[in-house]
Amino acid sequence: MRSIRRTASAVSVLAALALIAAGCGGSDTKGDAAGSVDAPDASALDQATGVTKVTFWHGMKGANGTAVDKLVAAFNEANKGKIEVTPVYQGDYDETITKYKTSVQQGNTPSVVQIYDIGSRFMIDSKQTVAIQKFADKDGYSLGSIEPNIANYYSIDGKLNSMPFNTSMPLLYINKEAFVKAGLDPAKPPANLDEIMAAAKKLTVKEGGKTVQYGFNAAIYGWFVEQLIAQSGTTYCDNENGRKDLASKVDFDGEQGVKVATWYQEMVKQGLMPNTGKKTDDAQAVFKSGTSAMHLESTGSLRGYLDAAKGKFTVMTAPFPHLSASDTGGPIIGGASLWVDGPGHSDAEKRASWEFVKFASSPEQQAAWHTGTGYFPINSKALDLPADKAWVAQYPQFTTAITQLHNTKPTNASSGCILGVMPQARKAAEDGLEKAVLGTDPATAMKAAADSVKPQIDTYNKAVKK
């Protein structure tokens, strides 16, 4: 389950720029999609003496951390006497990337590091890593089994920078019994924001002037803003979501972003949803308790929701809603990927890291990861394995995410924005959304939010282009 929230990085943009300076210089305006560090030949590992050590930094805890430990143990057993991977938990996503930036400046980086999706542009610009595409091209290794929409997020110009690892998608969660009681068919869920509002009016229950069941709830979460804009088929940033050239501004203050903020404001004003703030844990608690009939969250929460609802109500899932009925876009994947570090590591260590990354993305390991955590398997072949099929049969609610991913056409909009200060942009969108919920004119709130992050984007891009 998604146990950590991808909020704004605690590191300022100035610290990010310091990492670029501490690395191997700037990049061209498009970013070197193939990475700046060459992939060594396979012979480097074959010629190594003794056991090649690999340090793996990650941000998984709880059940997810246990799944990481199992994966590493399986790899070490399969490569006993040759490669040994040591997993090191570094805190949540923000803490992990913060520590990574510091490690670069100190010249003491891990062999492999797990970085959240919105840290991708920064990792490319750091020129600190060996692109997965370089390893694959050198070895003639096929990356064709990686789900296209997942690979598309971590690629530029068709070149894969990092290996997708834990992948999530957004869903609409439904309390089946609440729907039936309100005379609604849970098998025909709302498909857009207007339909959610209409259903929420029927699902909201008041007793003695107090709301005992809200029709809907969701956190004030920037990821949802990104998703709804992508669902409309439009991009979140300019320059084709930063995939044609460095993104120079965010566009969440446009028509689509303002519509999202207006809808949030109206839902709260009409008493159809509670204002649970920015903490996803608080929003999740409302749905888990059964006091909300509909809810937006990641697929990574499904297993936890099923456990929490046991004996209280039936959890159903539906595709993430569109902004309007005419929208034809699709959602963006979330989660994180694995980056192989370059400078300061021997060729044998880089090759050993590549072996580990390949292992982690294999069908067998992705099936184990999928069933152990609820994250989507990045390898399409994992879904064909008996263990995975049995798990999906046990939890049919997960088929929604599978269908949604496969039905989404890979485009620059559905690939998501890659921006050097994307964590800060996400926080800015949340700030704008929160102000709208609290009563500020939505257009004014979102424009101020977009304007607030523009200087950081400009400063970052100026440093990158030097």
Coordinates of C-alpha atoms in Angstrom, one line a residue:
M1 CA 0.0 0.0 0.0
R2 CA 1.1 3.6 -0.4
S3 CA 2.3 4.3 3.1
I4 CA 4.2 7.5 2.3
R5 CA 3.0 10.7 0.7
R6 CA 4.8 12.4 -2.1
T7 CA 4.8 15.9 -0.8
A8 CA 7.2 18.8 -1.6
S9 CA 10.8 18.1 -1.1
A10 CA 12.3 19.5 2.0
V11 CA 15.4 20.5 0.0
S12 CA 15.2 23.9 -1.5
V13 CA 15.8 24.5 -5.2
L14 CA 19.2 26.0 -4.3
A15 CA 20.2 22.7 -2.8
A16 CA 19.1 21.0 -6.0
L17 CA 21.2 23.3 -8.0
A18 CA 24.2 22.6 -5.7
L19 CA 23.8 18.9 -6.6
I20 CA 24.0 19.8 -10.3
A21 CA 27.1 21.8 -9.7
A22 CA 28.6 18.9 -7.6
G23 CA 27.8 16.4 -10.4
C24 CA 29.2 16.4 -13.9
G25 CA 27.9 19.8 -15.0
G26 CA 24.8 21.0 -16.7
S27 CA 22.8 19.4 -19.5
D28 CA 21.4 20.5 -22.9
T29 CA 17.9 21.9 -23.0
K30 CA 16.2 18.6 -23.6
G31 CA 18.2 16.7 -21.0
D32 CA 20.4 13.7 -22.0
A33 CA 17.7 11.0 -22.0
A34 CA 20.4 8.4 -22.4
G35 CA 22.3 9.5 -19.3
S36 CA 25.8 10.9 -19.2
V37 CA 27.6 7.9 -17.7
D38 CA 28.5 5.0 -19.9
A39 CA 27.4 1.4 -19.2
P40 CA 30.4 -0.9 -18.7
D41 CA 30.7 -4.2 -20.4
A42 CA 29.5 -7.5 -18.8
S43 CA 33.1 -8.6 -18.6
A44 CA 33.7 -6.1 -15.7
L45 CA 31.6 -8.3 -13.3
D46 CA 33.0 -11.5 -14.7
Q47 CA 36.5 -10.4 -14.0
A48 CA 35.8 -9.1 -10.5
T49 CA 37.3 -11.1 -7.6
G50 CA 35.4 -11.9 -4.5
V51 CA 31.9 -10.6 -3.8
T52 CA 30.8 -7.4 -5.4
K53 CA 28.9 -5.2 -2.9
V54 CA 25.9 -3.2 -3.9
T55 CA 24.2 -0.6 -1.6
F56 CA 20.5 -0.1 -2.3
W57 CA 18.8 3.0 -0.8
H58 CA 15.0 2.9 -0.7
G59 CA 12.0 4.6 0.9
M60 CA 9.7 1.6 1.7
K61 CA 8.6 0.8 5.2
G62 CA 6.1 -1.5 6.9
A63 CA 4.7 -4.2 4.6
N64 CA 6.4 -2.6 1.6
G65 CA 9.8 -2.6 3.4
T66 CA 9.3 -6.3 4.2
A67 CA 8.6 -7.0 0.5
V68 CA 11.9 -5.1 -0.4
D69 CA 13.8 -7.3 2.1
K70 CA 12.4 -10.4 0.6
L71 CA 13.3 -9.3 -2.9
V72 CA 16.9 -8.5 -1.9
A73 CA 17.2 -11.8 0.0
A74 CA 16.0 -13.7 -3.1
F75 CA 18.6 -11.9 -5.3
N76 CA 21.4 -12.5 -2.8
E77 CA 20.6 -16.2 -2.6
A78 CA 20.5 -16.5 -6.4
N79 CA 23.9 -14.7 -6.6
K80 CA 25.6 -16.1 -3.6
G81 CA 29.4 -15.7 -3.7
K82 CA 29.2 -13.2 -6.6
I83 CA 27.0 -10.2 -5.7
E84 CA 25.6 -9.0 -2.3
V85 CA 23.0 -6.3 -2.1
T86 CA 22.4 -4.4 1.2
P87 CA 19.1 -2.6 1.4
V88 CA 19.1 0.6 3.5
Y89 CA 15.9 2.4 4.4
Q90 CA 16.4 6.2 4.1
G91 CA 13.0 7.5 5.2
D92 CA 10.2 8.5 2.9
Y93 CA 10.6 9.6 -0.7
D94 CA 11.5 13.2 0.2
E95 CA 14.0 12.1 2.8
T96 CA 15.6 9.6 0.4
I97 CA 16.2 12.2 -2.4
T98 CA 17.4 14.7 0.2
K99 CA 20.0 12.2 1.5
Y100 CA 20.9 11.3 -2.1
K101 CA 21.7 14.9 -3.0
T102 CA 23.9 15.2 0.1
S103 CA 25.7 12.0 -0.8
V104 CA 26.5 13.3 -4.2
Q105 CA 28.0 16.4 -2.8
Q106 CA 30.0 14.3 -0.4
G107 CA 31.1 11.9 -3.1
N108 CA 29.6 8.9 -1.3
T109 CA 26.6 7.8 -3.2
P110 CA 24.7 4.4 -3.1
S111 CA 25.0 1.9 -5.9
V112 CA 21.2 2.0 -6.6
V113 CA 18.6 4.5 -5.3
Q114 CA 14.9 4.5 -5.4
I115 CA 13.6 7.9 -6.4
Y116 CA 9.9 9.0 -6.7
D117 CA 8.4 9.8 -10.0
I118 CA 8.5 13.5 -9.6
G119 CA 12.2 13.4 -8.9
S120 CA 12.9 12.1 -12.5
R121 CA 13.8 15.4 -14.2
F122 CA 16.3 16.3 -11.4
M123 CA 17.9 12.8 -11.6
I124 CA 18.4 13.2 -15.4
D125 CA 19.9 16.7 -15.1
S126 CA 22.3 15.6 -12.4
K127 CA 24.1 13.4 -15.0
Q128 CA 25.0 11.2 -12.0
T129 CA 23.5 7.9 -13.3
V130 CA 23.8 5.2 -15.9
A131 CA 20.7 5.1 -18.0
I132 CA 18.9 1.8 -18.0
Q133 CA 18.7 2.1 -21.8
K134 CA 22.5 2.1 -22.1
F135 CA 22.7 -1.2 -20.2
A136 CA 19.9 -2.7 -22.3
D137 CA 21.4 -1.5 -25.6
K138 CA 24.8 -2.8 -24.7
D139 CA 23.5 -6.2 -23.8
G140 CA 20.8 -6.5 -26.4
Y141 CA 18.4 -6.9 -23.5
S142 CA 14.7 -6.4 -24.4
L143 CA 12.7 -3.9 -22.3
G144 CA 9.5 -4.8 -24.3
S145 CA 7.7 -6.4 -21.4
I146 CA 7.6 -3.2 -19.3
E147 CA 4.1 -1.8 -19.4
P148 CA 4.1 0.9 -22.1
N149 CA 2.4 3.6 -20.0
I150 CA 4.9 2.9 -17.2
A151 CA 8.0 2.9 -19.4
N152 CA 6.7 6.1 -21.1
Y153 CA 6.8 8.1 -17.9
Y154 CA 10.5 7.4 -17.2
S155 CA 11.5 7.8 -20.8
I156 CA 12.5 10.8 -23.1
D157 CA 12.7 10.3 -26.8
G158 CA 12.0 6.6 -26.3
K159 CA 15.1 6.1 -24.1
L160 CA 14.5 4.6 -20.6
N161 CA 16.4 6.5 -17.9
S162 CA 15.5 4.4 -14.8
M163 CA 13.9 1.1 -14.2
P164 CA 10.3 1.4 -13.0
F165 CA 9.8 -0.4 -9.7
N166 CA 6.8 0.4 -7.6
T167 CA 4.0 1.7 -9.7
S168 CA 0.5 3.0 -8.6
M169 CA -2.5 4.4 -10.4
P170 CA -5.3 6.6 -9.0
L171 CA -8.8 5.0 -8.5
L172 CA -12.3 5.9 -7.3
Y173 CA -13.1 3.9 -4.2
I174 CA -16.8 3.1 -3.5
N175 CA -18.7 1.9 -0.4
K176 CA -21.0 -0.7 -2.0
E177 CA -23.6 -0.8 0.8
A178 CA -23.9 3.0 0.9
F179 CA -24.6 3.0 -2.8
V180 CA -27.2 0.4 -2.6
K181 CA -28.9 2.1 0.4
A182 CA -29.1 5.3 -1.6
G183 CA -30.7 3.6 -4.5
L184 CA -27.5 3.8 -6.7
D185 CA -25.9 1.0 -8.7
P186 CA -22.3 0.5 -7.5
A187 CA -21.7 -1.4 -10.8
K188 CA -22.4 1.9 -12.7
P189 CA -20.1 4.3 -10.8
P190 CA -19.8 8.1 -11.6
A191 CA -17.4 8.7 -14.5
N192 CA -16.7 12.4 -14.1
L193 CA -16.8 15.2 -11.5
D194 CA -20.4 16.3 -12.3
E195 CA -21.6 12.7 -11.9
I196 CA -19.7 12.4 -8.6
M197 CA -21.4 15.6 -7.3
A198 CA -24.8 14.3 -8.3
A199 CA -24.2 11.0 -6.6
A200 CA -22.7 12.6 -3.5
K201 CA -26.0 14.5 -3.0
K202 CA -27.9 11.2 -2.7
L203 CA -25.2 9.6 -0.6
T204 CA -24.7 12.3 2.0
V205 CA -26.7 11.4 5.1
K206 CA -27.5 13.9 8.0
E207 CA -29.0 13.1 11.3
G208 CA -30.1 15.8 13.7
G209 CA -28.3 18.4 11.6
K210 CA -25.0 16.5 11.7
T211 CA -23.5 14.7 8.7
V212 CA -23.0 11.1 9.6
Q213 CA -22.0 10.0 6.1
Y214 CA -20.4 12.2 3.4
G215 CA -21.1 11.4 -0.2
F216 CA -17.4 11.9 -1.1
N217 CA -14.0 12.7 0.3
A218 CA -10.4 13.2 -0.9
A219 CA -7.3 14.8 0.4
I220 CA -6.2 18.2 -0.9
Y221 CA -3.5 16.5 -2.9
G222 CA -1.5 17.9 -5.8
W223 CA -1.3 14.4 -7.4
F224 CA -5.1 14.5 -8.0
V225 CA -4.8 17.9 -9.7
E226 CA -2.2 16.4 -12.0
Q227 CA -4.4 13.3 -12.7
L228 CA -7.6 15.3 -13.5
I229 CA -5.7 17.5 -15.9
A230 CA -4.2 14.5 -17.6
Q231 CA -7.7 12.9 -17.8
S232 CA -8.8 15.9 -19.8
G233 CA -6.0 15.2 -22.3
T234 CA -4.1 18.4 -21.6
T235 CA -0.6 18.8 -20.2
Y236 CA 0.3 20.1 -16.7
C237 CA 3.4 21.9 -17.9
D238 CA 4.4 23.6 -21.1
N239 CA 6.7 22.2 -23.8
E240 CA 4.7 19.0 -23.9
N241 CA 5.0 18.3 -20.2
G242 CA 8.7 19.0 -20.4
R243 CA 9.3 16.3 -22.9
K244 CA 10.1 18.5 -25.9
D245 CA 12.2 20.9 -24.0
L246 CA 12.7 21.9 -20.3
A247 CA 9.3 22.9 -19.0
S248 CA 9.3 26.7 -18.2
K249 CA 6.0 27.0 -16.4
V250 CA 3.1 25.0 -14.9
D251 CA -0.4 25.3 -16.4
F252 CA -2.5 24.2 -13.5
D253 CA -3.9 27.7 -13.4
G254 CA -5.6 27.1 -16.8
E255 CA -9.2 26.1 -17.5
Q256 CA -8.8 22.5 -16.2
G257 CA -7.0 23.4 -13.0
V258 CA -9.5 26.1 -12.1
K259 CA -12.3 23.7 -12.8
V260 CA -10.8 21.2 -10.3
A261 CA -10.4 23.9 -7.7
T262 CA -14.0 25.2 -8.3
W263 CA -15.4 21.7 -7.9
Y264 CA -13.5 21.1 -4.6
Q265 CA -14.8 24.4 -3.3
E266 CA -18.4 23.6 -4.2
M267 CA -18.2 20.1 -2.8
V268 CA -17.1 21.4 0.6
K269 CA -19.5 24.4 0.5
Q270 CA -22.5 22.1 -0.1
G271 CA -21.5 19.8 2.7
L272 CA -21.0 16.9 0.3
M273 CA -17.4 16.3 1.4
P274 CA -15.3 17.2 4.5
N275 CA -12.2 19.3 4.3
T276 CA -9.7 16.9 5.7
G277 CA -6.7 19.0 4.6
K278 CA -3.6 17.9 2.9
K279 CA -2.8 14.8 4.9
T280 CA -3.7 11.7 3.0
D281 CA -3.8 9.7 6.2
D282 CA -6.6 11.9 7.5
A283 CA -8.6 11.5 4.2
Q284 CA -8.0 7.8 4.2
A285 CA -9.3 7.4 7.8
V286 CA -12.7 8.9 6.8
F287 CA -13.2 6.3 4.1
K288 CA -11.9 3.4 6.2
S289 CA -14.3 4.3 8.9
G290 CA -17.3 4.1 6.5
T291 CA -18.3 7.7 6.9
S292 CA -17.6 8.5 3.2
A293 CA -19.3 6.7 0.3
M294 CA -16.8 7.6 -2.4
H295 CA -13.1 8.4 -2.2
L296 CA -10.0 9.1 -4.4
E297 CA -6.8 7.3 -3.7
S298 CA -4.0 5.2 -5.2
T299 CA -4.1 1.5 -6.0
G300 CA -1.4 1.1 -3.4
S301 CA -4.1 1.7 -0.8
L302 CA -6.4 -1.1 -1.9
R303 CA -5.0 -3.9 0.3
G304 CA -5.2 -1.7 3.4
Y305 CA -8.7 -0.6 2.6
L306 CA -9.9 -4.1 2.1
D307 CA -8.5 -5.0 5.5
A308 CA -9.9 -2.0 7.2
A309 CA -13.4 -2.4 5.8
K310 CA -13.6 -6.1 6.7
G311 CA -16.8 -6.8 8.5
K312 CA -18.0 -3.2 8.1
F313 CA -18.6 -2.6 4.3
T314 CA -17.6 -3.8 0.9
V315 CA -14.9 -1.9 -1.0
M316 CA -15.4 -1.6 -4.7
T317 CA -13.2 0.2 -7.2
A318 CA -13.9 2.3 -10.3
P319 CA -11.8 4.1 -12.8
F320 CA -10.5 7.5 -11.8
P321 CA -13.0 10.2 -12.9
H322 CA -12.7 12.5 -15.8
L323 CA -13.1 16.3 -15.5
S324 CA -16.1 16.1 -17.8
A325 CA -18.0 13.6 -19.9
S326 CA -16.3 14.7 -23.1
D327 CA -12.7 14.1 -21.9
T328 CA -10.7 11.3 -23.6
G329 CA -7.4 11.5 -21.7
G330 CA -6.0 9.0 -19.2
P331 CA -4.4 9.0 -15.8
I332 CA -0.7 9.2 -14.9
I333 CA 1.2 6.5 -13.1
G334 CA 2.7 7.2 -9.7
G335 CA 5.3 5.5 -7.6
A336 CA 9.1 5.3 -8.0
S337 CA 11.9 3.8 -10.0
L338 CA 15.4 2.5 -9.6
W339 CA 18.5 4.6 -10.7
V340 CA 21.9 3.1 -11.1
D341 CA 24.6 5.5 -9.9
G342 CA 27.8 6.1 -11.9
P343 CA 30.6 8.2 -10.5
G344 CA 32.6 6.7 -7.7
H345 CA 31.5 3.2 -8.4
S346 CA 33.6 0.5 -10.1
D347 CA 32.5 -1.0 -13.4
A348 CA 31.9 -4.3 -11.6
E349 CA 29.6 -2.6 -9.1
K350 CA 27.6 -0.9 -11.9
R351 CA 27.2 -4.2 -13.6
A352 CA 26.1 -5.8 -10.4
S353 CA 23.6 -3.0 -9.9
W354 CA 22.2 -3.6 -13.3
E355 CA 21.8 -7.3 -12.5
F356 CA 19.9 -6.4 -9.4
V357 CA 17.6 -4.0 -11.3
K358 CA 16.9 -6.6 -13.9
F359 CA 16.0 -9.1 -11.2
A360 CA 13.7 -6.6 -9.5
S361 CA 11.8 -6.1 -12.8
S362 CA 11.5 -9.7 -13.7
P363 CA 8.0 -11.3 -14.0
E364 CA 8.5 -13.5 -10.9
Q365 CA 9.7 -10.7 -8.6
Q366 CA 7.1 -8.2 -9.9
A367 CA 4.4 -10.8 -9.2
A368 CA 5.7 -11.3 -5.7
W369 CA 6.0 -7.5 -5.3
H370 CA 2.4 -7.0 -6.6
T371 CA 0.8 -9.5 -4.4
G372 CA 2.9 -8.5 -1.3
T373 CA 2.2 -4.7 -1.6
G374 CA -0.7 -3.9 -4.0
Y375 CA 1.5 -1.9 -6.3
F376 CA 1.0 -2.5 -10.0
P377 CA 3.5 -5.0 -11.6
I378 CA 5.7 -3.1 -14.1
N379 CA 6.3 -6.2 -16.1
S380 CA 3.3 -7.3 -18.1
K381 CA 4.3 -10.9 -17.9
A382 CA 3.8 -10.9 -14.1
L383 CA 0.1 -10.9 -14.6
D384 CA 0.2 -14.2 -16.4
L385 CA 1.9 -16.1 -13.6
P386 CA -0.4 -18.4 -11.5
A387 CA 0.4 -16.7 -8.2
D388 CA -0.6 -13.4 -9.6
K389 CA -3.7 -14.6 -11.3
A390 CA -4.8 -16.2 -8.0
W391 CA -4.2 -13.0 -6.1
V392 CA -6.2 -10.9 -8.6
A393 CA -9.0 -13.6 -8.5
Q394 CA -9.0 -13.2 -4.7
Y395 CA -9.1 -9.4 -5.0
P396 CA -11.1 -8.6 -8.1
Q397 CA -11.2 -4.9 -7.2
F398 CA -7.6 -4.7 -8.5
T399 CA -8.7 -5.5 -12.1
T400 CA -9.9 -1.9 -12.4
A401 CA -6.4 -0.7 -12.2
I402 CA -5.2 -3.2 -14.8
T403 CA -7.9 -2.3 -17.2
Q404 CA -7.4 1.4 -16.6
L405 CA -3.7 1.2 -17.3
H406 CA -4.1 -0.9 -20.5
N407 CA -6.9 1.4 -21.8
T408 CA -4.8 4.6 -21.4
K409 CA -3.1 5.7 -24.6
P410 CA 0.5 6.8 -24.0
T411 CA 0.7 10.5 -24.7
N412 CA 2.7 13.4 -23.3
A413 CA -0.3 14.3 -21.2
S414 CA -0.7 10.8 -19.6
S415 CA 3.1 10.6 -19.2
G416 CA 3.0 13.4 -16.7
C417 CA 5.2 16.5 -16.3
I418 CA 8.9 16.1 -15.7
L419 CA 10.0 19.3 -14.1
G420 CA 13.2 19.9 -12.1
V421 CA 11.2 21.4 -9.2
M422 CA 8.1 19.2 -9.6
P423 CA 7.9 18.5 -5.8
Q424 CA 7.6 22.3 -5.2
A425 CA 5.1 22.6 -8.1
R426 CA 2.9 19.9 -6.5
K427 CA 3.0 21.7 -3.2
A428 CA 2.0 25.0 -4.9
A429 CA -1.0 23.3 -6.5
E430 CA -2.0 22.0 -3.1
D431 CA -1.7 25.5 -1.6
G432 CA -3.9 26.9 -4.4
L433 CA -6.5 24.1 -4.0
E434 CA -6.6 24.6 -0.2
K435 CA -7.1 28.4 -0.5
A436 CA -10.0 27.7 -2.9
V437 CA -11.6 25.3 -0.5
L438 CA -11.3 27.9 2.2
G439 CA -13.1 30.5 0.1
T440 CA -10.7 32.2 -2.2
D441 CA -11.8 32.6 -5.8
P442 CA -10.5 29.5 -7.5
A443 CA -9.0 31.2 -10.5
T444 CA -7.2 33.7 -8.3
A445 CA -6.0 31.0 -6.0
M446 CA -4.6 28.8 -8.7
K447 CA -2.9 31.6 -10.6
A448 CA -1.2 32.8 -7.4
A449 CA 0.0 29.2 -6.8
A450 CA 1.3 28.9 -10.4
D451 CA 3.0 32.2 -10.2
S452 CA 4.7 31.3 -6.9
V453 CA 6.6 28.4 -8.4
K454 CA 7.7 30.2 -11.6
P455 CA 10.9 31.8 -10.1
Q456 CA 12.0 28.4 -8.9
I457 CA 11.5 26.9 -12.3
D458 CA 13.5 29.8 -13.9
T459 CA 16.4 29.5 -11.5
Y460 CA 16.6 25.7 -11.9
N461 CA 16.4 25.9 -15.7
K462 CA 19.0 28.6 -15.9
A463 CA 21.5 26.5 -13.9
V464 CA 20.8 23.4 -16.0
K465 CA 21.4 25.3 -19.2
K466 CA 24.8 26.7 -18.2

